[in-house]
Each structure stands twice: as C-alpha cells, then as structure tokens.
Amino acid sequence: MGERGDLAIVLSGGGARAAYQVGVLRGLARHLPETRFPIVIGVSAGAINAAFLAAHPGNLFEAADELANLWANLRVENIFRLDTPFLSRNLLNWLRWATRLGSGAPLLGPEIRGLVDTGPLRDTISRASATVDGEIIGIARNLERERLKAIALITLNYTTGQTVTWVQGRHLAPSDLSQRRSVHTRLTIEHVMASSALPLVFPAIRLGHSHYGDGGVRLSAPLSPAIRLGATRVLAISARYEAGQEEADRPQIAGYPPPAQVLSHLLNAIFLDVLDEDVRRLQSLNPLIEKLPPEDRNGMRPVDIRVIRPSVNLGKLSASYEPQLPEGFRLLTRSLGTKQTTSPDFLSYLMFQPDYLERLIQIGEADAEARLPELQSLLE
C-alpha cells in the first residue's frame, strides 16, 4: 500500500446536518484542491455525499463546490412531501396502528411505510448524479480511471437485522461477525435511499428480497469498512457538537421531557455518538499495535485518524431557523415539543431550510480552516 497507505473519508449520518460535511470538504478543497479519497464510506445522510463524491469526474474543489450549491438550495419539499392531505392521511394511518395495539385486531387499510413520502429525495439525488437504469455510472468511471478504489454504503436489513455494507470496487475483507455482511455490487440510487432512510420517518427501501433502512441503526463500528478496505489514514467528519463540562451540565428543558427531547437523544445515540466510541477504540489500539513487531500483529495495523466536528451546537442553532419551516411541517414538529427545549436536536435532523443549510456549510468551512495544518499532515 505504499509508505503511507490509502486514505479514506468516512461520512456519518445526521440528516440535514450532513450539510456540515459539505462545508468541511469545501474548506479543505480551497487549500488542497487535488486531494483524492481512494476509499469513500457513507452511512445515513452521509451516503448522499459519499455517492456524489465518489461519482464526480472532477477534482475535490469542483466536487465540493457543486455539492455545496446542491445543499444550499435544498428545501424540505426537495426531501419529502409536505402537503397537508398527505400528512393527514399518514397520521391517520399511525393512529389506526396505535388503536390496533390496544385491540389486537388486524390492521385494515394501507400499510404504514413511513411518516413521509421520500419521492422528492429520490428525484433530487437522481438529478445530482448521472444514472443509467438507476446505477450511478460515475462511480464505475472513476474506478476505471483509478481515481477511486472503493466506495461503501452502509444499510440495515430490516428483514434479518443485519448491518449490510454495499461495496463497489475493491473487495471488502470478510467479517467473522454474523450480524455484519458485505455485498459487492454496482451502486444505485436505491442503495443511497436505503442508507439514508431515517427509521419510521422515511419508508424502507426494497433491495432484492429484503427491505433496508438507515445504516446508522445498529452500526457499532462505522470505521470498520474503511479499515477492512485497506485504509491506513482516515478522515471522519462527524455532525456531533462536543460540549464542555459546564455546558453539558446545563438543563435543556424544564419539567417532563417532551417527545422531541427523547427523540433527540435517541437519534444522537444512533447516528452521532457511535462514531466517537469507535474512534476512541481505534486510538487506544494504535499504541498497542505499534509496540508489536509486524510479524506478531495478526494482520492488524496502526491507522492514522482525524475527526472533525462542529464548533457550534447545530441543535440549538436549528431553533432560530424553525419559524421559516413550511407551516404544516412546523405545526407537526411543534406538536412533539420542539419549542420546549433549548436544543431541539430532533428538529436539526429535518431542518432542510436553505438558510440553515448554508449556515452549516459556512461553519464546516471555518472549522476546516481552523484545523488546516493538522488536516494537511493527514491528507498530503
């Protein structure tokens, strides 16, 4: 793999917070425009950015600039349907489902597939990347040109409960864990849709004979695919803000926690916290591996890792942009209690508002600039 080995980028989840990743990429591209990531890993909303990055024919500067323009112009209606009749029908279906829990009677009427219809998201992704019969053809082209070695998108198989990593390019080293599988394939829009299908909110996506959802669920080792694909250097972009002790101790609500507060912690635990735990494991293993002679490492190797995260609390930030949301959606989120907490993280996952997304991109750019010397030592 050469003296420094392959470089991987890991793009984690976070819904609308994934706009922060785009800002980091654009900040890096301004100083290191020819940077290439031979290995690209995407999960949840990060899968959208990963697929775009892996398929783009230009350099990092061109890819990041186009991706930033795409995100800065997104609206909620570009991600899911918001018309009041549709939302009313779906809420009625959920109410009927809740009634069935109490009666034990079979559910009559249409199946419940998600709170919203994500057809607009499929259209948005399709417009952003060239496809043939759904396949993202730019990925194969970059593999042929050796600009890319592998891309992996992570999903959850709802049918079996297994975490499934879909890989195009270099073969993934096999895992001996029964709950982790890898499948070599040609990636399509449906793989991106499946990886980013937020549980219960977005409908599951059928791939083959099973239905798949957001890869962040049950994902205990988000860095694993990058390492198993051969990376020795990893840049991970997280959407999780790390508060200081005093700020972390400060109450976010008064009284009993509303559903939005509970959902915020649940989503953070699934999509944000797990990356930090995996990074800590990796950083604790590196010194132990380095002390061993190569012949005694049993295939293990030190991995140089950098994590970049927001310098601003993206949950708190979303509250100031909430009044600009479409009325029907705003009423729905407020009914869950987003106005009763000082940090509506749940809202930030769904805040596909141009002004909020543009602010996240700006924060990402500034954070990349602030840590440029450290990141250069990894990337160059």
mmCIF file of C-alpha atoms in Angstrom:
data_model
loop_
_atom_site.group_PDB
_atom_site.id
_atom_site.type_symbol
_atom_site.label_atom_id
_atom_site.label_comp_id
_atom_site.label_asym_id
_atom_site.label_seq_id
_atom_site.Cartn_x
_atom_site.Cartn_y
_atom_site.Cartn_z
ATOM 1 C CA MET A 1 0.000 0.000 0.000
ATOM 2 C CA GLY A 2 2.994 2.325 -0.140
ATOM 3 C CA GLU A 3 4.685 4.228 2.653
ATOM 4 C CA ARG A 4 1.558 5.986 3.895
ATOM 5 C CA GLY A 5 -1.133 3.706 2.520
ATOM 6 C CA ASP A 6 -4.614 4.542 1.323
ATOM 7 C CA LEU A 7 -6.645 7.497 2.515
ATOM 8 C CA ALA A 8 -10.342 7.055 3.384
ATOM 9 C CA ILE A 9 -13.082 9.510 4.196
ATOM 10 C CA VAL A 10 -15.947 8.446 6.468
ATOM 11 C CA LEU A 11 -19.147 10.491 6.214
ATOM 12 C CA SER A 12 -21.549 9.759 9.058
ATOM 13 C CA GLY A 13 -25.263 10.439 9.485
ATOM 14 C CA GLY A 14 -27.263 13.332 10.863
ATOM 15 C CA GLY A 15 -29.998 14.197 8.367
ATOM 16 C CA ALA A 16 -29.809 17.864 7.392
ATOM 17 C CA ARG A 17 -26.644 18.139 9.496
ATOM 18 C CA ALA A 18 -24.796 16.426 6.636
ATOM 19 C CA ALA A 19 -24.546 19.890 5.082
ATOM 20 C CA TYR A 20 -21.755 20.467 7.607
ATOM 21 C CA GLN A 21 -19.723 17.726 5.886
ATOM 22 C CA VAL A 22 -20.009 19.623 2.618
ATOM 23 C CA GLY A 23 -18.651 22.761 4.261
ATOM 24 C CA VAL A 24 -15.638 20.853 5.597
ATOM 25 C CA LEU A 25 -14.954 19.439 2.133
ATOM 26 C CA ARG A 26 -15.191 22.877 0.539
ATOM 27 C CA GLY A 27 -12.888 24.347 3.183
ATOM 28 C CA LEU A 28 -10.308 21.629 2.502
ATOM 29 C CA ALA A 29 -10.697 21.945 -1.256
ATOM 30 C CA ARG A 30 -9.750 25.613 -1.226
ATOM 31 C CA HIS A 31 -6.292 24.728 0.057
ATOM 32 C CA LEU A 32 -5.892 21.148 -1.191
ATOM 33 C CA PRO A 33 -7.951 21.074 -4.408
ATOM 34 C CA GLU A 34 -6.296 17.958 -5.837
ATOM 35 C CA THR A 35 -6.889 15.800 -2.767
ATOM 36 C CA ARG A 36 -8.320 12.395 -3.661
ATOM 37 C CA PHE A 37 -10.034 9.948 -1.352
ATOM 38 C CA PRO A 38 -9.402 6.459 -2.824
ATOM 39 C CA ILE A 39 -11.813 4.964 -0.267
ATOM 40 C CA VAL A 40 -15.178 6.607 0.440
ATOM 41 C CA ILE A 41 -17.554 5.413 3.177
ATOM 42 C CA GLY A 42 -21.066 6.774 3.627
ATOM 43 C CA VAL A 43 -23.826 5.992 6.078
ATOM 44 C CA SER A 44 -27.248 7.554 6.555
ATOM 45 C CA ALA A 45 -27.309 11.118 5.154
ATOM 46 C CA GLY A 46 -23.548 10.808 4.660
ATOM 47 C CA ALA A 47 -24.302 8.226 1.946
ATOM 48 C CA ILE A 48 -25.711 11.014 -0.244
ATOM 49 C CA ASN A 49 -22.463 12.974 -0.017
ATOM 50 C CA ALA A 50 -20.339 9.833 -0.363
ATOM 51 C CA ALA A 51 -22.041 8.739 -3.580
ATOM 52 C CA PHE A 52 -21.748 12.226 -5.076
ATOM 53 C CA LEU A 53 -18.069 12.481 -4.147
ATOM 54 C CA ALA A 54 -17.210 9.015 -5.497
ATOM 55 C CA ALA A 55 -19.024 9.638 -8.795
ATOM 56 C CA HIS A 56 -17.822 13.163 -9.549
ATOM 57 C CA PRO A 57 -15.438 13.377 -12.541
ATOM 58 C CA GLY A 58 -13.530 16.452 -11.341
ATOM 59 C CA ASN A 59 -11.160 17.261 -8.514
ATOM 60 C CA LEU A 60 -12.135 17.877 -4.893
ATOM 61 C CA PHE A 61 -12.587 21.612 -5.411
ATOM 62 C CA GLU A 62 -15.073 21.087 -8.244
ATOM 63 C CA ALA A 63 -16.933 18.286 -6.439
ATOM 64 C CA ALA A 64 -17.201 20.184 -3.138
ATOM 65 C CA ASP A 65 -18.362 23.376 -4.857
ATOM 66 C CA GLU A 66 -21.123 21.582 -6.778
ATOM 67 C CA LEU A 67 -22.188 19.658 -3.678
ATOM 68 C CA ALA A 68 -22.328 22.869 -1.646
ATOM 69 C CA ASN A 69 -24.542 24.518 -4.288
ATOM 70 C CA LEU A 70 -26.843 21.496 -4.213
ATOM 71 C CA TRP A 71 -27.235 21.554 -0.408
ATOM 72 C CA ALA A 72 -27.551 25.338 -0.138
ATOM 73 C CA ASN A 73 -30.625 25.288 -2.374
ATOM 74 C CA LEU A 74 -32.436 22.375 -0.737
ATOM 75 C CA ARG A 75 -35.837 22.826 0.844
ATOM 76 C CA VAL A 76 -37.942 20.431 2.869
ATOM 77 C CA GLU A 77 -40.107 19.796 -0.189
ATOM 78 C CA ASN A 78 -36.986 18.572 -2.060
ATOM 79 C CA ILE A 79 -36.629 15.792 0.539
ATOM 80 C CA PHE A 80 -40.188 14.668 1.285
ATOM 81 C CA ARG A 81 -43.795 15.537 0.543
ATOM 82 C CA LEU A 82 -45.331 18.094 2.861
ATOM 83 C CA ASP A 83 -48.827 18.709 1.562
ATOM 84 C CA THR A 84 -51.402 18.692 4.341
ATOM 85 C CA PRO A 85 -53.672 15.962 2.838
ATOM 86 C CA PHE A 86 -50.742 13.517 2.625
ATOM 87 C CA LEU A 87 -49.546 14.249 6.163
ATOM 88 C CA SER A 88 -53.121 13.914 7.458
ATOM 89 C CA ARG A 89 -53.566 10.513 5.775
ATOM 90 C CA ASN A 90 -50.285 9.243 7.174
ATOM 91 C CA LEU A 91 -51.046 10.466 10.697
ATOM 92 C CA LEU A 92 -54.437 8.773 10.461
ATOM 93 C CA ASN A 93 -52.714 5.506 9.500
ATOM 94 C CA TRP A 94 -50.416 5.801 12.532
ATOM 95 C CA LEU A 95 -53.455 6.413 14.740
ATOM 96 C CA ARG A 96 -55.120 3.276 13.369
ATOM 97 C CA TRP A 97 -51.940 1.331 14.041
ATOM 98 C CA ALA A 98 -51.906 2.596 17.648
ATOM 99 C CA THR A 99 -55.555 1.565 18.009
ATOM 100 C CA ARG A 100 -54.674 -1.941 16.840
ATOM 101 C CA LEU A 101 -52.124 -2.203 19.665
ATOM 102 C CA GLY A 102 -54.954 -1.892 22.150
ATOM 103 C CA SER A 103 -57.445 -4.155 20.416
ATOM 104 C CA GLY A 104 -55.279 -6.853 18.836
ATOM 105 C CA ALA A 105 -57.350 -6.566 15.658
ATOM 106 C CA PRO A 106 -55.683 -6.857 12.228
ATOM 107 C CA LEU A 107 -54.799 -3.551 10.575
ATOM 108 C CA LEU A 108 -57.229 -2.545 7.854
ATOM 109 C CA GLY A 109 -56.231 -0.148 5.112
ATOM 110 C CA PRO A 110 -52.825 0.666 3.626
ATOM 111 C CA GLU A 111 -49.543 -0.442 5.181
ATOM 112 C CA ILE A 112 -47.607 2.057 7.290
ATOM 113 C CA ARG A 113 -44.323 2.619 5.491
ATOM 114 C CA GLY A 114 -43.140 5.905 6.978
ATOM 115 C CA LEU A 115 -44.330 9.236 8.236
ATOM 116 C CA VAL A 116 -43.397 10.995 4.979
ATOM 117 C CA ASP A 117 -43.055 10.208 1.272
ATOM 118 C CA THR A 118 -39.400 10.493 0.152
ATOM 119 C CA GLY A 119 -40.098 10.504 -3.568
ATOM 120 C CA PRO A 120 -38.715 14.074 -3.815
ATOM 121 C CA LEU A 121 -35.405 12.931 -2.264
ATOM 122 C CA ARG A 122 -35.075 10.231 -4.935
ATOM 123 C CA ASP A 123 -35.653 12.874 -7.619
ATOM 124 C CA THR A 124 -33.095 15.205 -6.005
ATOM 125 C CA ILE A 125 -30.398 12.506 -5.911
ATOM 126 C CA SER A 126 -31.178 11.438 -9.478
ATOM 127 C CA ARG A 127 -30.750 14.998 -10.751
ATOM 128 C CA ALA A 128 -27.428 15.367 -8.906
ATOM 129 C CA SER A 129 -25.728 12.310 -10.451
ATOM 130 C CA ALA A 130 -25.765 10.751 -13.904
ATOM 131 C CA THR A 131 -27.532 7.386 -13.828
ATOM 132 C CA VAL A 132 -28.431 4.567 -16.200
ATOM 133 C CA ASP A 133 -31.324 2.397 -15.003
ATOM 134 C CA GLY A 134 -30.712 3.798 -11.543
ATOM 135 C CA GLU A 135 -26.985 2.924 -11.467
ATOM 136 C CA ILE A 136 -24.668 5.811 -10.554
ATOM 137 C CA ILE A 137 -22.385 5.498 -13.574
ATOM 138 C CA GLY A 138 -19.728 7.983 -12.431
ATOM 139 C CA ILE A 139 -18.540 5.512 -9.781
ATOM 140 C CA ALA A 140 -17.585 2.882 -12.369
ATOM 141 C CA ARG A 141 -15.845 5.528 -14.471
ATOM 142 C CA ASN A 142 -13.710 6.703 -11.547
ATOM 143 C CA LEU A 143 -12.839 3.110 -10.686
ATOM 144 C CA GLU A 144 -11.714 2.527 -14.270
ATOM 145 C CA ARG A 145 -9.607 5.708 -14.194
ATOM 146 C CA GLU A 146 -8.133 4.580 -10.836
ATOM 147 C CA ARG A 147 -9.272 7.805 -9.191
ATOM 148 C CA LEU A 148 -11.249 5.621 -6.790
ATOM 149 C CA LYS A 149 -10.514 2.234 -5.239
ATOM 150 C CA ALA A 150 -13.776 1.557 -3.405
ATOM 151 C CA ILE A 151 -16.953 3.114 -2.116
ATOM 152 C CA ALA A 152 -19.086 1.521 0.594
ATOM 153 C CA LEU A 153 -22.612 2.472 1.678
ATOM 154 C CA ILE A 154 -23.990 1.007 4.899
ATOM 155 C CA THR A 155 -27.596 -0.101 5.452
ATOM 156 C CA LEU A 156 -29.672 -2.071 7.935
ATOM 157 C CA ASN A 157 -31.542 -5.122 6.648
ATOM 158 C CA TYR A 158 -34.900 -4.883 8.415
ATOM 159 C CA THR A 159 -35.716 -8.454 7.368
ATOM 160 C CA THR A 160 -32.727 -10.103 9.110
ATOM 161 C CA GLY A 161 -31.485 -7.366 11.448
ATOM 162 C CA GLN A 162 -28.002 -7.456 9.886
ATOM 163 C CA THR A 163 -25.859 -4.448 9.058
ATOM 164 C CA VAL A 164 -25.100 -4.758 5.340
ATOM 165 C CA THR A 165 -22.265 -2.871 3.638
ATOM 166 C CA TRP A 166 -22.690 -2.476 -0.121
ATOM 167 C CA VAL A 167 -19.309 -2.139 -1.829
ATOM 168 C CA GLN A 168 -18.337 -1.168 -5.345
ATOM 169 C CA GLY A 169 -14.678 -1.502 -6.267
ATOM 170 C CA ARG A 170 -12.098 -3.227 -4.102
ATOM 171 C CA HIS A 171 -13.437 -6.265 -2.230
ATOM 172 C CA LEU A 172 -14.062 -5.869 1.474
ATOM 173 C CA ALA A 173 -12.070 -8.121 3.800
ATOM 174 C CA PRO A 174 -14.577 -10.666 5.178
ATOM 175 C CA SER A 175 -16.039 -10.254 8.636
ATOM 176 C CA ASP A 176 -16.484 -13.155 11.023
ATOM 177 C CA LEU A 177 -19.452 -11.465 12.724
ATOM 178 C CA SER A 178 -22.863 -12.901 11.878
ATOM 179 C CA GLN A 179 -24.591 -9.523 12.179
ATOM 180 C CA ARG A 180 -22.285 -7.801 9.671
ATOM 181 C CA ARG A 181 -22.400 -8.679 5.982
ATOM 182 C CA SER A 182 -20.857 -7.143 2.904
ATOM 183 C CA VAL A 183 -22.188 -7.359 -0.638
ATOM 184 C CA HIS A 184 -20.195 -6.472 -3.752
ATOM 185 C CA THR A 185 -22.477 -4.639 -6.175
ATOM 186 C CA ARG A 186 -22.920 -1.755 -8.599
ATOM 187 C CA LEU A 187 -24.377 1.048 -6.530
ATOM 188 C CA THR A 188 -27.682 2.643 -7.478
ATOM 189 C CA ILE A 189 -29.926 5.458 -6.279
ATOM 190 C CA GLU A 190 -31.844 2.849 -4.267
ATOM 191 C CA HIS A 191 -28.741 1.987 -2.211
ATOM 192 C CA VAL A 192 -28.346 5.664 -1.316
ATOM 193 C CA MET A 193 -32.047 5.922 -0.472
ATOM 194 C CA ALA A 194 -31.839 2.818 1.732
ATOM 195 C CA SER A 195 -28.800 4.003 3.690
ATOM 196 C CA SER A 196 -30.460 7.365 4.406
ATOM 197 C CA ALA A 197 -33.956 6.041 5.233
ATOM 198 C CA LEU A 198 -34.471 7.505 8.727
ATOM 199 C CA PRO A 199 -36.335 4.844 10.795
ATOM 200 C CA LEU A 200 -40.130 5.237 10.945
ATOM 201 C CA VAL A 201 -39.939 8.720 9.407
ATOM 202 C CA PHE A 202 -38.706 7.625 5.945
ATOM 203 C CA PRO A 203 -40.038 4.438 4.310
ATOM 204 C CA ALA A 204 -37.745 1.404 3.969
ATOM 205 C CA ILE A 205 -36.289 0.608 0.532
ATOM 206 C CA ARG A 206 -36.518 -2.781 -1.144
ATOM 207 C CA LEU A 207 -33.211 -4.194 -2.410
ATOM 208 C CA GLY A 208 -33.509 -7.718 -3.750
ATOM 209 C CA HIS A 209 -35.755 -9.735 -1.434
ATOM 210 C CA SER A 210 -35.376 -7.584 1.684
ATOM 211 C CA HIS A 211 -36.236 -4.117 2.913
ATOM 212 C CA TYR A 212 -33.436 -1.858 4.111
ATOM 213 C CA GLY A 213 -33.224 1.277 6.205
ATOM 214 C CA ASP A 214 -30.771 3.728 7.673
ATOM 215 C CA GLY A 215 -27.338 2.173 8.115
ATOM 216 C CA GLY A 216 -26.707 4.119 11.304
ATOM 217 C CA VAL A 217 -29.069 1.844 13.228
ATOM 218 C CA ARG A 218 -27.162 -0.995 14.963
ATOM 219 C CA LEU A 219 -23.895 0.251 13.443
ATOM 220 C CA SER A 220 -21.349 -0.316 16.203
ATOM 221 C CA ALA A 221 -18.161 0.236 14.177
ATOM 222 C CA PRO A 222 -18.548 2.918 11.468
ATOM 223 C CA LEU A 223 -14.784 2.962 10.795
ATOM 224 C CA SER A 224 -14.648 -0.784 10.161
ATOM 225 C CA PRO A 225 -15.453 -0.735 6.394
ATOM 226 C CA ALA A 226 -12.709 1.821 5.721
ATOM 227 C CA ILE A 227 -10.128 -0.234 7.599
ATOM 228 C CA ARG A 228 -11.255 -3.519 6.028
ATOM 229 C CA LEU A 229 -10.909 -1.896 2.600
ATOM 230 C CA GLY A 230 -7.247 -1.198 3.373
ATOM 231 C CA ALA A 231 -7.168 2.388 4.654
ATOM 232 C CA THR A 232 -4.249 3.418 6.852
ATOM 233 C CA ARG A 233 -5.314 7.066 7.041
ATOM 234 C CA VAL A 234 -8.897 8.106 7.815
ATOM 235 C CA LEU A 235 -10.659 11.459 7.866
ATOM 236 C CA ALA A 236 -14.010 11.163 9.654
ATOM 237 C CA ILE A 237 -16.478 14.052 9.564
ATOM 238 C CA SER A 238 -18.971 13.988 12.426
ATOM 239 C CA ALA A 239 -22.062 16.175 12.869
ATOM 240 C CA ARG A 240 -21.859 15.903 16.666
ATOM 241 C CA TYR A 241 -21.037 19.009 18.679
ATOM 242 C CA GLU A 242 -18.869 18.306 21.723
ATOM 243 C CA ALA A 243 -19.930 20.487 24.642
ATOM 244 C CA GLY A 244 -17.702 21.473 27.526
ATOM 245 C CA GLN A 245 -18.478 20.159 31.010
ATOM 246 C CA GLU A 246 -20.311 23.288 32.174
ATOM 247 C CA GLU A 247 -22.439 23.441 29.028
ATOM 248 C CA ALA A 248 -23.154 19.701 29.150
ATOM 249 C CA ASP A 249 -24.442 20.000 32.746
ATOM 250 C CA ARG A 250 -26.898 22.766 31.818
ATOM 251 C CA PRO A 251 -30.593 21.587 31.644
ATOM 252 C CA GLN A 252 -32.163 21.821 28.198
ATOM 253 C CA ILE A 253 -35.777 21.588 29.376
ATOM 254 C CA ALA A 254 -37.904 22.415 32.403
ATOM 255 C CA GLY A 255 -40.287 19.727 33.633
ATOM 256 C CA TYR A 256 -41.144 16.433 31.988
ATOM 257 C CA PRO A 257 -39.279 15.748 28.693
ATOM 258 C CA PRO A 258 -41.456 16.152 25.585
ATOM 259 C CA PRO A 259 -41.262 13.552 22.769
ATOM 260 C CA ALA A 260 -38.900 15.802 20.776
ATOM 261 C CA GLN A 261 -36.363 15.730 23.620
ATOM 262 C CA VAL A 262 -36.485 11.941 23.888
ATOM 263 C CA LEU A 263 -36.233 11.565 20.104
ATOM 264 C CA SER A 264 -33.250 13.934 20.057
ATOM 265 C CA HIS A 265 -31.278 11.772 22.472
ATOM 266 C CA LEU A 266 -32.323 8.607 20.658
ATOM 267 C CA LEU A 267 -31.208 9.926 17.257
ATOM 268 C CA ASN A 268 -27.953 11.282 18.673
ATOM 269 C CA ALA A 269 -27.171 7.906 20.232
ATOM 270 C CA ILE A 270 -27.822 6.114 16.942
ATOM 271 C CA PHE A 271 -26.234 8.472 14.441
ATOM 272 C CA LEU A 272 -23.645 10.601 16.249
ATOM 273 C CA ASP A 273 -22.302 9.036 19.445
ATOM 274 C CA VAL A 274 -21.206 5.728 17.919
ATOM 275 C CA LEU A 275 -18.516 7.316 15.733
ATOM 276 C CA ASP A 276 -16.827 8.829 18.786
ATOM 277 C CA GLU A 277 -16.800 5.466 20.549
ATOM 278 C CA ASP A 278 -15.239 3.782 17.525
ATOM 279 C CA VAL A 279 -12.587 6.494 17.235
ATOM 280 C CA ARG A 280 -11.697 6.066 20.912
ATOM 281 C CA ARG A 281 -11.301 2.308 20.411
ATOM 282 C CA LEU A 282 -9.056 2.858 17.406
ATOM 283 C CA GLN A 283 -6.908 5.442 19.183
ATOM 284 C CA SER A 284 -6.442 3.153 22.166
ATOM 285 C CA LEU A 285 -5.415 0.240 19.933
ATOM 286 C CA ASN A 286 -2.879 2.180 17.844
ATOM 287 C CA PRO A 287 -0.165 2.443 20.554
ATOM 288 C CA LEU A 288 -0.536 -1.254 21.389
ATOM 289 C CA ILE A 289 -0.186 -2.304 17.751
ATOM 290 C CA GLU A 290 2.834 -0.056 17.211
ATOM 291 C CA LYS A 291 4.678 -1.775 20.051
ATOM 292 C CA LEU A 292 4.378 -5.147 18.334
ATOM 293 C CA PRO A 293 6.733 -6.281 15.573
ATOM 294 C CA PRO A 294 4.909 -6.555 12.220
ATOM 295 C CA GLU A 295 5.077 -10.373 12.228
ATOM 296 C CA ASP A 296 3.161 -10.507 15.525
ATOM 297 C CA ARG A 297 0.292 -8.149 14.590
ATOM 298 C CA ASN A 298 -2.028 -10.814 13.120
ATOM 299 C CA GLY A 299 -2.973 -8.582 10.207
ATOM 300 C CA MET A 300 -3.647 -5.528 12.366
ATOM 301 C CA ARG A 301 -2.016 -2.177 11.564
ATOM 302 C CA PRO A 302 -1.934 1.317 13.049
ATOM 303 C CA VAL A 303 -4.458 3.696 11.461
ATOM 304 C CA ASP A 304 -3.926 7.460 11.444
ATOM 305 C CA ILE A 305 -7.317 9.017 12.250
ATOM 306 C CA ARG A 306 -8.565 12.617 12.340
ATOM 307 C CA VAL A 307 -12.098 13.576 13.334
ATOM 308 C CA ILE A 308 -13.522 16.983 12.556
ATOM 309 C CA ARG A 309 -16.746 18.077 14.227
ATOM 310 C CA PRO A 310 -18.850 21.266 14.509
ATOM 311 C CA SER A 311 -17.595 24.079 16.697
ATOM 312 C CA VAL A 312 -21.220 25.217 17.077
ATOM 313 C CA ASN A 313 -24.173 23.344 18.611
ATOM 314 C CA LEU A 314 -26.190 22.522 15.485
ATOM 315 C CA GLY A 315 -29.240 21.522 17.537
ATOM 316 C CA LYS A 316 -29.502 24.874 19.302
ATOM 317 C CA LEU A 317 -28.780 26.645 16.039
ATOM 318 C CA SER A 318 -31.769 24.990 14.337
ATOM 319 C CA ALA A 319 -34.222 26.639 16.773
ATOM 320 C CA SER A 320 -33.598 30.078 15.302
ATOM 321 C CA TYR A 321 -34.469 28.851 11.794
ATOM 322 C CA GLU A 322 -37.617 26.953 12.821
ATOM 323 C CA PRO A 323 -40.083 29.804 12.029
ATOM 324 C CA GLN A 324 -39.155 29.578 8.318
ATOM 325 C CA LEU A 325 -40.291 25.942 8.009
ATOM 326 C CA PRO A 326 -43.431 25.219 5.952
ATOM 327 C CA GLU A 327 -46.485 25.687 8.153
ATOM 328 C CA GLY A 328 -47.772 22.108 8.105
ATOM 329 C CA PHE A 329 -44.385 20.660 8.960
ATOM 330 C CA ARG A 330 -43.746 23.340 11.589
ATOM 331 C CA LEU A 331 -47.003 22.508 13.352
ATOM 332 C CA LEU A 332 -46.116 18.810 13.286
ATOM 333 C CA THR A 333 -42.699 19.323 14.889
ATOM 334 C CA ARG A 334 -44.070 21.749 17.482
ATOM 335 C CA SER A 335 -46.670 19.176 18.490
ATOM 336 C CA LEU A 336 -43.733 16.945 19.500
ATOM 337 C CA GLY A 337 -42.360 19.665 21.782
ATOM 338 C CA THR A 338 -39.508 21.199 19.786
ATOM 339 C CA LYS A 339 -40.319 24.604 21.327
ATOM 340 C CA GLN A 340 -39.988 23.236 24.875
ATOM 341 C CA THR A 341 -36.257 22.531 24.653
ATOM 342 C CA THR A 342 -33.280 24.833 24.180
ATOM 343 C CA SER A 343 -31.574 22.254 21.954
ATOM 344 C CA PRO A 344 -34.099 20.676 19.541
ATOM 345 C CA ASP A 345 -31.664 18.199 18.016
ATOM 346 C CA PHE A 346 -34.546 16.214 16.533
ATOM 347 C CA LEU A 347 -35.530 19.301 14.540
ATOM 348 C CA SER A 348 -31.980 19.781 13.240
ATOM 349 C CA TYR A 349 -32.121 16.367 11.526
ATOM 350 C CA LEU A 350 -35.078 17.532 9.428
ATOM 351 C CA MET A 351 -34.203 21.244 9.028
ATOM 352 C CA PHE A 352 -33.823 21.238 5.254
ATOM 353 C CA GLN A 353 -34.042 25.017 5.023
ATOM 354 C CA PRO A 354 -31.672 26.890 2.677
ATOM 355 C CA ASP A 355 -30.630 29.465 5.287
ATOM 356 C CA TYR A 356 -29.890 26.796 7.919
ATOM 357 C CA LEU A 357 -28.054 24.562 5.446
ATOM 358 C CA GLU A 358 -25.977 27.480 4.171
ATOM 359 C CA ARG A 359 -25.017 28.327 7.756
ATOM 360 C CA LEU A 360 -23.896 24.723 8.352
ATOM 361 C CA ILE A 361 -21.745 24.858 5.224
ATOM 362 C CA GLN A 362 -20.145 28.082 6.470
ATOM 363 C CA ILE A 363 -19.416 26.519 9.870
ATOM 364 C CA GLY A 364 -17.858 23.471 8.190
ATOM 365 C CA GLU A 365 -15.619 25.683 6.051
ATOM 366 C CA ALA A 366 -14.479 27.679 9.082
ATOM 367 C CA ASP A 367 -13.747 24.515 11.095
ATOM 368 C CA ALA A 368 -11.673 23.066 8.242
ATOM 369 C CA GLU A 369 -9.725 26.325 8.009
ATOM 370 C CA ALA A 370 -9.084 26.340 11.764
ATOM 371 C CA ARG A 371 -7.605 22.837 11.687
ATOM 372 C CA LEU A 372 -5.912 23.044 8.305
ATOM 373 C CA PRO A 373 -2.295 22.328 9.427
ATOM 374 C CA GLU A 374 -3.426 19.202 11.303
ATOM 375 C CA LEU A 375 -5.546 18.006 8.387
ATOM 376 C CA GLN A 376 -2.784 18.701 5.862
ATOM 377 C CA SER A 377 -0.477 16.355 7.747
ATOM 378 C CA LEU A 378 -3.041 13.592 7.186
ATOM 379 C CA LEU A 379 -4.070 14.368 3.632
ATOM 380 C CA GLU A 380 -0.878 15.375 1.855
#
